[in-house]
Amino acid sequence: MSVYTVKQMAKLSGVSVRALHHYDAIGLLKPRAVGANGYRYYDRQDLLRLQQILFHRALETPLKDIQAALDQPGFDLAAALRAQRERLVAEAERYARLVDVVDRTLADLEGDVTMDDKKLFEGFDPEKQAGYEAELVERYGEPMAERIAQSKAGMKAWDKTDWASFQQEAAAIEHDMAKALAQGLPVDSGPVTAIMRRHWAWIAKSWNREPTPDAFAGLAHLYQDNPEFTARYEAIAPGLTEYLAEAMRAFAEKR
Amino acid sequence: MSVYTVKQMAKLSGVSVRALHHYDAIGLLKPRAVGANGYRYYDRQDLLRLQQILFHRALETPLKDIQAALDQPGFDLAAALRAQRERLVAEAERYARLVDVVDRTLADLEGDVTMDDKKLFEGFDPEKQAGYEAELVERYGEPMAERIAQSKAGMKAWDKTDWASFQQEAAAIEHDMAKALAQGLPVDSGPVTAIMRRHWAWIAKSWNREPTPDAFAGLAHLYQDNPEFTARYEAIAPGLTEYLAEAMRAFAEKR
DNA sequence: CTTGACCCTCACGCCACGTCAGACCTGATG
DNA sequence: CATCAGGTCTGACGTGGCGTGAGGGTCAAG
């Protein structure tokens, strides 16, 4: 009565026959018996195990780990679930952030603002974002962490117009720096200093607070060390990353 | 000046050299030039294109689609992004639901309630969940949609104790039904009718409203047609799905 | 005995690369 | 000029969780 063929198991559980073959092959779920004809026969215990498998699979646990969880008697399921929970929370947040990115990009598109000014402030690749922050905090201590939090809080309240003007100013600064570089102006010359004043103000706006000279110079390093920034600047003009960084350091020293 | 080797491109953009090879191989990003030695040489335009690629890749767009988006001149980027946005929202919600599932499971585990009573009300596999709802709505019209919404709203307010007792009652009902089946009691016999009264009440609790007899009978079909339910009942006892469904229909007819 | 619905075992395909292996190229140094 | 480090290349296989045939055996009903 309670013996099922592959097809029946598939219908009862919602997985494919191929998946059952696969689970058999990797030893995750072996049928209770195999006939002389090679047919797989499952029973209710197998069905129960399959249900457990599906539970873990829905949480995106690798099949290997599921096997380990189900086969080891003293396995700490609660601990594993708590670990999974963290992962899932992180994923949920990641996707929420990506939605934000798309929203801002769409706002850009519909507002007809130039399309290329979105890379810097998008917040995708949160690991790297976290990396920047960790770097800044390590270099400048706890107060920096607070500043970052302030910055985030402040920027959250911005509307689309704020973002658009913010990005336009960034583009303008970059454009002017590229021109200065092309003209061979020294980084401590008057015009470049003027641009740096605008950059300083722009940073102050994004941080919701005046940067210290040290932090400003540290940002220059950050620009040089991280691909997100170098790619952006190098794409505008070759050598712009270093030129900008030098200009920032020169400006910071005068403060 | 603005000519980059693979490694330089990799450093500037943060992708691996292997990925650049791959993008070349599939035609997504071909270097501006290839030397007589076979070396790939990129320029700033390539870097810009790579940045666009990375933007889309971060949104998990398949590389083929990215290529289509970048190569077709009249491509509707906004429409594509809106579609992606929907996907991302759905994913964010899915993960949030999974976190809920894990939380409830953990509550179960820590409350020492039996572990197997979690499958029915978990809300993972949202597509199928949506399928159930669509099925019910189609069968019973718009009022059912409203009822589902009510049910969800009501259950959201439940705490862990509510969930635990809710699940215990379900388990008790199933257990009693399995016993009745084993004893061969007819589905319209007194004891079975008594169990059905409890099942009815249980449904009423979850729906936040009394079911109509038609809806109750419809639920019986749902149990028989969907693997999530059949697997659950068949795992408890073979034939329980049909027995339960018959009992529900018999009960519904008497109302 | 035939039909049609099952069942089996290979075995390749997918996607976006990671990871060797083996060989060639280039620029700086002894 | 030889050497050496550190690039660069082209295969080619591995990853995970199966999907999707191909080619052939099995089983129950008519």
XYZ file of C-alpha atoms (C1' of nucleotides) in Angstrom:
570
model
C 0.000 0.000 0.000
C 2.538 2.506 1.022
C 5.026 1.732 -1.691
C 5.565 4.367 -4.328
C 7.193 4.428 -7.749
C 9.263 7.381 -8.879
C 6.346 8.995 -10.639
C 4.127 8.684 -7.613
C 6.804 10.142 -5.388
C 7.227 12.967 -7.853
C 3.506 13.734 -7.882
C 3.247 13.521 -4.113
C 6.175 15.783 -3.469
C 6.242 18.067 -6.456
C 9.809 17.313 -7.479
C 10.774 15.891 -10.850
C 11.572 12.264 -11.526
C 14.986 13.412 -12.655
C 15.566 15.041 -9.299
C 14.759 11.772 -7.561
C 17.258 10.015 -9.792
C 19.748 12.676 -8.895
C 19.115 12.344 -5.172
C 19.581 8.621 -5.510
C 22.803 9.062 -7.444
C 24.347 11.334 -4.826
C 23.044 9.215 -1.989
C 20.779 11.879 -0.568
C 17.615 9.827 -0.901
C 17.893 6.166 -1.749
C 14.735 4.168 -2.400
C 13.790 1.625 0.217
C 14.131 -1.106 -2.416
C 15.177 -1.610 -5.993
C 13.455 -4.306 -8.024
C 15.177 -6.907 -10.184
C 14.093 -4.764 -13.132
C 15.980 -1.814 -11.691
C 12.814 0.043 -10.673
C 13.014 2.261 -7.592
C 10.483 1.684 -4.852
C 9.985 4.198 -2.072
C 7.958 4.019 1.116
C 6.500 6.509 3.543
C 9.727 6.992 5.428
C 11.367 7.979 2.194
C 8.564 10.426 1.580
C 9.104 11.934 5.003
C 12.803 12.282 4.347
C 12.030 13.866 1.015
C 9.871 16.429 2.764
C 12.719 17.343 5.045
C 14.993 17.619 2.053
C 12.553 19.958 0.368
C 12.351 22.112 3.438
C 16.094 22.641 3.465
C 16.268 22.980 -0.291
C 13.730 25.782 -0.137
C 16.187 27.593 2.119
C 18.833 27.034 -0.545
C 20.956 24.752 1.558
C 23.406 22.832 -0.662
C 22.367 19.221 -1.091
C 25.594 18.064 0.521
C 24.796 19.999 3.654
C 21.263 18.681 3.696
C 22.644 15.193 3.576
C 24.984 15.934 6.430
C 22.161 17.442 8.436
C 19.846 14.506 7.923
C 22.386 11.740 8.351
C 24.255 12.926 11.399
C 22.212 12.080 14.458
C 23.584 14.787 16.728
C 23.394 17.541 14.125
C 22.637 20.961 15.558
C 19.710 21.912 13.401
C 18.972 25.085 15.328
C 22.490 26.399 14.811
C 22.350 25.604 11.124
C 19.022 27.360 10.811
C 20.310 30.403 12.604
C 23.210 30.552 10.177
C 20.827 30.202 7.273
C 18.682 32.914 8.754
C 21.555 35.350 8.632
C 22.187 34.514 5.025
C 18.543 34.988 4.151
C 18.343 38.315 5.921
C 21.421 39.482 4.059
C 19.941 38.389 0.763
C 16.665 40.123 1.493
C 18.546 43.325 2.224
C 20.703 42.970 -0.814
C 17.694 42.707 -3.082
C 16.032 45.624 -1.365
C 19.127 47.689 -2.071
C 19.155 46.608 -5.680
C 15.574 47.763 -6.003
C 16.738 51.140 -4.744
C 19.492 51.220 -7.320
C 17.045 50.485 -10.103
C 14.667 53.111 -8.835
C 17.347 55.751 -8.844
C 18.503 54.692 -12.282
C 14.976 54.858 -13.595
C 14.541 58.280 -12.070
C 17.702 59.309 -13.862
C 16.482 57.924 -17.146
C 13.116 59.528 -16.950
C 14.576 62.804 -15.808
C 16.802 62.694 -18.882
C 19.882 63.241 -16.794
C 22.969 61.711 -18.351
C 23.091 58.012 -17.790
C 26.671 57.530 -16.766
C 26.583 59.225 -13.404
C 25.240 56.408 -11.391
C 28.149 54.198 -10.553
C 29.533 55.968 -7.552
C 26.602 56.215 -5.209
C 24.623 53.203 -5.943
C 25.271 50.960 -3.049
C 25.297 47.792 -5.001
C 28.111 45.478 -4.271
C 27.475 45.952 -0.569
C 30.517 43.931 0.405
C 32.775 46.418 -1.211
C 30.750 49.236 0.203
C 31.225 47.686 3.619
C 34.891 47.374 2.718
C 35.227 51.089 2.062
C 33.581 51.896 5.301
C 35.718 49.463 7.245
C 38.768 50.987 5.617
C 37.761 54.492 6.576
C 36.866 53.481 10.081
C 40.127 51.647 10.542
C 42.051 54.625 9.332
C 40.185 57.282 11.243
C 38.637 55.480 14.142
C 35.194 55.348 15.626
C 34.137 58.909 14.894
C 34.247 57.965 11.225
C 31.765 55.182 11.782
C 29.375 57.677 13.246
C 29.919 59.990 10.338
C 29.121 57.232 7.891
C 25.923 56.470 9.718
C 25.006 60.148 9.596
C 25.770 60.239 5.920
C 23.526 57.306 5.199
C 20.725 58.704 7.283
C 21.004 62.057 5.580
C 21.061 60.653 2.063
C 18.049 58.476 2.692
C 15.936 61.568 2.997
C 16.990 62.890 -0.412
C 14.478 62.995 -3.195
C 15.084 62.546 -6.893
C 15.893 66.178 -7.477
C 18.507 66.060 -4.738
C 20.076 63.038 -6.311
C 20.047 64.545 -9.755
C 21.767 67.759 -8.680
C 24.173 65.793 -6.518
C 25.207 63.661 -9.442
C 25.356 66.611 -11.794
C 27.755 68.387 -9.495
C 29.923 65.270 -9.354
C 29.963 65.058 -13.120
C 30.813 68.751 -13.370
C 33.700 68.410 -10.951
C 35.053 65.429 -12.813
C 34.716 67.184 -16.113
C 36.544 70.247 -14.890
C 39.296 68.127 -13.387
C 39.704 66.276 -16.661
C 40.029 69.611 -18.447
C 42.598 70.803 -15.943
C 44.531 67.597 -16.429
C 44.446 68.014 -20.196
C 45.757 71.561 -19.820
C 48.549 70.334 -17.606
C 47.641 72.574 -14.673
C 49.563 71.745 -11.495
C 47.483 70.246 -8.721
C 48.186 73.181 -6.454
C 47.373 75.843 -9.026
C 44.563 78.297 -8.462
C 41.948 76.804 -10.794
C 42.473 73.295 -9.473
C 42.249 74.553 -5.905
C 38.943 76.138 -6.821
C 37.649 72.830 -8.120
C 38.852 71.123 -4.947
C 36.862 73.595 -2.907
C 33.776 72.424 -4.767
C 34.735 68.795 -4.267
C 35.185 69.442 -0.559
C 31.742 70.986 -0.374
C 30.289 68.102 -2.310
C 31.795 65.604 0.115
C 30.511 67.669 3.004
C 27.038 67.433 1.545
C 27.209 63.683 1.141
C 28.677 63.182 4.600
C 26.264 65.597 6.140
C 29.255 67.240 7.855
C 32.567 68.920 6.995
C 35.383 66.443 6.361
C 38.627 66.780 8.268
C 41.708 67.345 6.082
C 42.940 63.897 7.068
C 39.718 62.235 6.036
C 39.743 64.151 2.757
C 43.262 62.936 2.006
C 42.236 59.421 3.039
C 39.465 59.537 0.501
C 42.096 60.168 -2.141
C 43.741 56.872 -1.241
C 40.390 55.165 -1.353
C 39.830 56.464 -4.871
C 43.145 55.062 -5.957
C 42.776 51.685 -4.314
C 39.299 50.638 -5.298
C 38.272 49.527 -8.754
C 34.840 51.151 -8.544
C 36.486 54.522 -8.353
C 39.502 53.987 -10.562
C 37.327 52.548 -13.301
C 35.083 55.561 -13.121
C 37.873 58.091 -13.303
C 40.041 56.251 -15.805
C 37.067 55.947 -18.080
C 36.691 59.719 -18.032
C 40.355 60.387 -18.698
C 43.480 58.282 -18.350
C 45.477 59.356 -15.344
C 42.578 61.249 -13.829
C 42.537 59.055 -10.733
C 46.046 59.984 -9.726
C 45.636 63.607 -10.713
C 42.506 63.922 -8.627
C 44.097 62.139 -5.690
C 47.145 64.409 -5.802
C 44.973 67.473 -5.990
C 42.973 66.299 -2.989
C 46.077 65.698 -0.943
C 47.520 69.100 -1.884
C 44.260 70.749 -0.915
C 44.063 68.839 2.350
C 47.534 69.965 3.284
C 46.646 73.624 2.907
C 43.792 73.263 5.360
C 48.165 55.988 -22.872
C 44.677 54.770 -22.566
C 45.439 51.234 -23.595
C 45.032 48.538 -20.998
C 46.103 44.918 -20.738
C 43.819 42.289 -19.243
C 45.338 42.627 -15.819
C 44.985 46.372 -15.825
C 41.388 46.100 -16.917
C 40.810 43.579 -14.177
C 42.284 45.847 -11.547
C 40.405 48.866 -12.806
C 37.082 47.129 -12.895
C 37.326 44.517 -10.194
C 36.510 41.557 -12.412
C 38.831 38.606 -12.920
C 41.061 38.107 -15.915
C 39.206 34.887 -16.569
C 35.940 36.781 -16.744
C 37.418 39.095 -19.360
C 38.480 36.067 -21.368
C 34.989 34.739 -20.994
C 33.381 37.979 -22.115
C 35.663 37.976 -25.106
C 34.815 34.381 -25.920
C 31.076 35.001 -25.898
C 31.431 38.288 -27.719
C 30.150 40.431 -24.904
C 33.296 42.513 -24.614
C 35.925 42.242 -27.318
C 39.212 44.071 -26.876
C 39.790 47.010 -29.159
C 42.830 45.223 -30.563
C 44.696 41.953 -30.343
C 48.474 41.973 -30.737
C 50.482 39.647 -32.947
C 51.389 37.830 -29.730
C 47.707 37.218 -29.043
C 47.563 39.730 -26.199
C 44.310 41.578 -25.657
C 44.418 45.353 -25.598
C 41.492 47.390 -24.335
C 40.838 51.105 -24.415
C 38.663 53.526 -22.497
C 35.578 52.774 -24.530
C 35.959 49.132 -23.601
C 36.260 50.139 -19.981
C 33.060 52.137 -20.239
C 31.267 49.204 -21.802
C 32.600 46.977 -19.059
C 31.148 49.322 -16.485
C 27.749 49.056 -18.104
C 28.096 45.300 -18.148
C 28.898 45.278 -14.457
C 25.892 47.405 -13.685
C 23.582 44.932 -15.351
C 25.432 41.972 -13.962
C 24.949 43.312 -10.467
C 21.224 43.148 -11.158
C 21.723 39.516 -12.164
C 20.809 40.038 -15.762
C 21.990 37.064 -17.864
C 25.010 37.935 -19.969
C 23.086 37.224 -23.143
C 20.508 39.796 -22.226
C 23.184 42.304 -21.325
C 24.701 41.821 -24.725
C 21.346 42.319 -26.374
C 20.747 45.443 -24.324
C 24.095 46.976 -25.150
C 24.223 46.033 -28.800
C 20.733 46.890 -29.926
C 20.574 50.607 -30.511
C 16.844 51.033 -29.894
C 16.757 48.844 -26.813
C 14.221 49.935 -24.226
C 16.412 50.121 -21.179
C 13.714 51.569 -18.958
C 11.331 48.722 -19.720
C 14.043 46.170 -19.038
C 14.879 47.830 -15.757
C 11.251 47.897 -14.719
C 11.040 44.182 -15.424
C 14.197 43.607 -13.411
C 12.769 45.709 -10.644
C 9.783 43.422 -10.367
C 12.040 40.417 -10.183
C 14.151 42.022 -7.502
C 11.141 43.002 -5.429
C 9.837 39.457 -5.673
C 13.189 38.081 -4.581
C 13.384 40.477 -1.669
C 9.941 39.380 -0.552
C 10.759 35.741 -1.043
C 13.776 35.973 1.217
C 11.819 37.920 3.797
C 9.251 35.117 3.825
C 11.964 32.520 4.180
C 13.284 34.371 7.193
C 9.800 34.108 8.639
C 9.743 30.399 7.967
C 13.045 29.908 9.713
C 11.902 31.991 12.637
C 8.800 29.905 13.078
C 10.766 26.715 12.734
C 13.252 27.898 15.317
C 10.420 28.833 17.634
C 9.085 25.335 17.141
C 12.432 23.776 17.866
C 13.056 25.801 20.958
C 9.525 25.264 22.179
C 10.110 21.543 21.832
C 6.984 21.167 19.781
C 7.205 18.262 17.348
C 9.223 19.183 14.347
C 7.020 17.895 11.584
C 4.169 20.323 11.889
C 5.565 23.056 9.838
C 4.981 22.223 6.238
C 1.472 23.459 5.712
C 1.618 27.072 6.762
C 5.033 28.089 5.863
C 4.564 30.197 2.849
C 7.655 29.143 1.082
C 7.265 28.281 -2.533
C 5.311 31.487 -3.063
C 4.486 30.645 -6.650
C 2.522 27.654 -5.550
C 1.023 29.631 -2.740
C -0.080 32.175 -5.296
C -1.351 29.240 -7.332
C -3.567 28.016 -4.507
C -4.967 31.435 -4.034
C -5.624 31.905 -7.722
C -7.325 28.543 -7.776
C -9.591 29.411 -4.888
C -10.385 32.815 -6.293
C -11.186 31.377 -9.677
C -13.481 28.834 -8.144
C -15.239 31.092 -5.709
C -14.863 34.531 -7.162
C -13.776 37.834 -5.783
C -15.089 37.428 -2.245
C -12.520 34.691 -1.800
C -9.714 37.075 -2.683
C -10.854 39.351 0.059
C -11.047 36.461 2.460
C -7.476 35.452 1.666
C -6.302 38.972 2.322
C -8.129 38.939 5.643
C -6.581 35.635 6.504
C -3.099 36.884 5.818
C -3.660 40.045 7.774
C -5.048 38.077 10.685
C -2.238 35.559 10.790
C 0.393 38.242 10.656
C -0.627 39.356 14.092
C -0.150 35.915 15.600
C 2.630 35.318 18.044
C 4.642 32.168 18.579
C 2.176 30.706 21.052
C -0.626 31.194 18.575
C 1.365 29.409 15.928
C 2.267 26.576 18.208
C -1.307 25.889 19.281
C -2.514 26.320 15.736
C -0.064 23.724 14.507
C -0.781 21.403 17.389
C -4.465 21.431 16.601
C -3.664 20.622 12.967
C -1.495 17.732 14.042
C -4.174 16.478 16.401
C -6.819 16.581 13.686
C -4.586 14.729 11.288
C -3.716 12.155 13.876
C -7.350 11.510 14.747
C -8.254 11.250 11.091
C -5.479 8.729 10.540
C -6.820 6.683 13.438
C -10.343 6.830 12.056
C -9.028 5.696 8.685
C -7.190 2.799 10.290
C -10.371 1.776 12.075
C -12.282 1.894 8.821
C -14.855 4.404 10.060
C -17.101 5.749 7.288
C -16.518 9.386 6.426
C -20.058 10.300 7.473
C -19.926 8.465 10.796
C -20.310 10.292 14.056
C -16.682 10.344 15.218
C -15.419 11.541 11.837
C -18.063 14.245 11.729
C -16.834 15.388 15.113
C -13.303 15.679 13.803
C -14.581 17.576 10.805
C -16.253 20.067 13.101
C -12.842 20.734 14.603
C -11.266 21.008 11.172
C -13.959 23.474 10.179
C -13.242 25.555 13.242
C -9.557 25.378 12.552
C -10.058 26.659 9.021
C -12.290 29.386 10.357
C -9.501 30.462 12.642
C -6.944 30.573 9.897
C -9.295 32.389 7.509
C -10.432 34.734 10.197
C -14.005 33.963 9.132
C -16.368 30.975 8.789
C -15.908 29.074 5.532
C -18.907 28.487 3.295
C -19.703 24.803 2.681
C -18.686 25.259 -0.951
C -15.332 26.701 0.014
C -14.777 23.913 2.515
C -15.471 21.309 -0.161
C -13.230 23.233 -2.534
C -10.426 23.000 -0.032
C -10.798 19.228 -0.186
C -10.031 19.347 -3.899
C -7.101 21.584 -3.226
C -5.693 19.063 -0.787
C -5.956 16.332 -3.372
C -4.510 18.314 -6.233
C -1.434 19.866 -4.686
C 1.720 17.994 -3.806
C 2.405 20.099 -0.715
C -0.765 18.747 0.832
C -0.814 15.225 -0.563
C 2.781 14.683 0.512
C 1.917 15.807 4.003
C -1.092 13.559 4.351
C 0.321 10.556 2.554
C 3.348 10.690 4.783
C 1.094 10.444 7.808
C -0.917 7.559 6.433
C -1.425 6.164 2.947
C -4.833 7.091 1.605
C -5.333 9.813 4.185
C -5.582 12.515 1.550
C -8.589 10.976 -0.111
C -10.179 9.951 3.172
C -9.872 13.477 4.516
C -11.169 14.984 1.296
C -14.184 12.690 1.290
C -14.915 13.474 4.904
C -14.735 17.189 4.188
C -17.124 16.897 1.272
C -19.545 14.806 3.295
C -19.414 17.365 6.081
C -19.876 20.253 3.687
C -22.962 18.646 2.213
C -24.638 18.373 5.593
C -24.231 22.089 6.173
C -0.064 -9.619 -28.882
C -0.125 -4.991 -29.183
C -0.445 -0.553 -27.304
C 0.678 3.093 -24.313
C 2.322 4.440 -20.082
C 5.917 3.626 -17.255
C 10.769 2.583 -16.018
C 15.913 2.368 -16.656
C 20.818 4.088 -17.826
C 24.009 6.911 -20.122
C 25.344 11.364 -21.527
C 25.382 16.041 -22.932
C 23.674 20.925 -21.852
C 23.200 24.879 -18.861
C 25.482 29.385 -16.686
C 29.329 32.169 -15.392
C 33.054 31.644 -14.627
C 37.331 29.128 -11.125
C 41.223 26.572 -11.518
C 44.857 24.193 -13.079
C 48.366 22.806 -16.960
C 51.592 23.769 -20.383
C 53.588 27.019 -23.234
C 54.875 31.614 -24.887
C 56.165 36.741 -24.167
C 58.308 40.741 -22.066
C 61.216 43.779 -19.425
C 64.696 44.089 -15.897
C 68.838 42.282 -13.958
C 73.353 39.705 -13.490
C 73.424 37.091 -23.461
C 71.198 34.119 -20.140
C 68.128 34.233 -16.628
C 64.247 35.150 -13.961
C 59.876 37.068 -12.403
C 55.729 38.103 -13.777
C 52.794 38.727 -17.230
C 49.883 36.428 -21.230
C 47.848 32.901 -24.081
C 44.900 28.638 -25.219
C 42.686 24.560 -24.037
C 40.131 21.716 -20.960
C 37.871 20.149 -16.881
C 35.014 21.289 -12.551
C 31.091 23.471 -10.206
C 25.479 22.617 -8.746
C 21.250 20.870 -9.533
C 19.220 19.240 -12.234
C 16.620 19.506 -17.757
C 16.331 17.128 -21.779
C 16.746 13.937 -24.947
C 18.339 9.061 -26.907
C 17.840 4.346 -26.945
C 15.977 0.528 -24.897
C 13.494 -2.588 -21.327
C 8.891 -3.429 -18.467
C 4.153 -3.743 -17.232
C -0.996 -3.761 -17.200
C -4.988 -3.559 -19.993
C -7.584 -4.657 -24.003
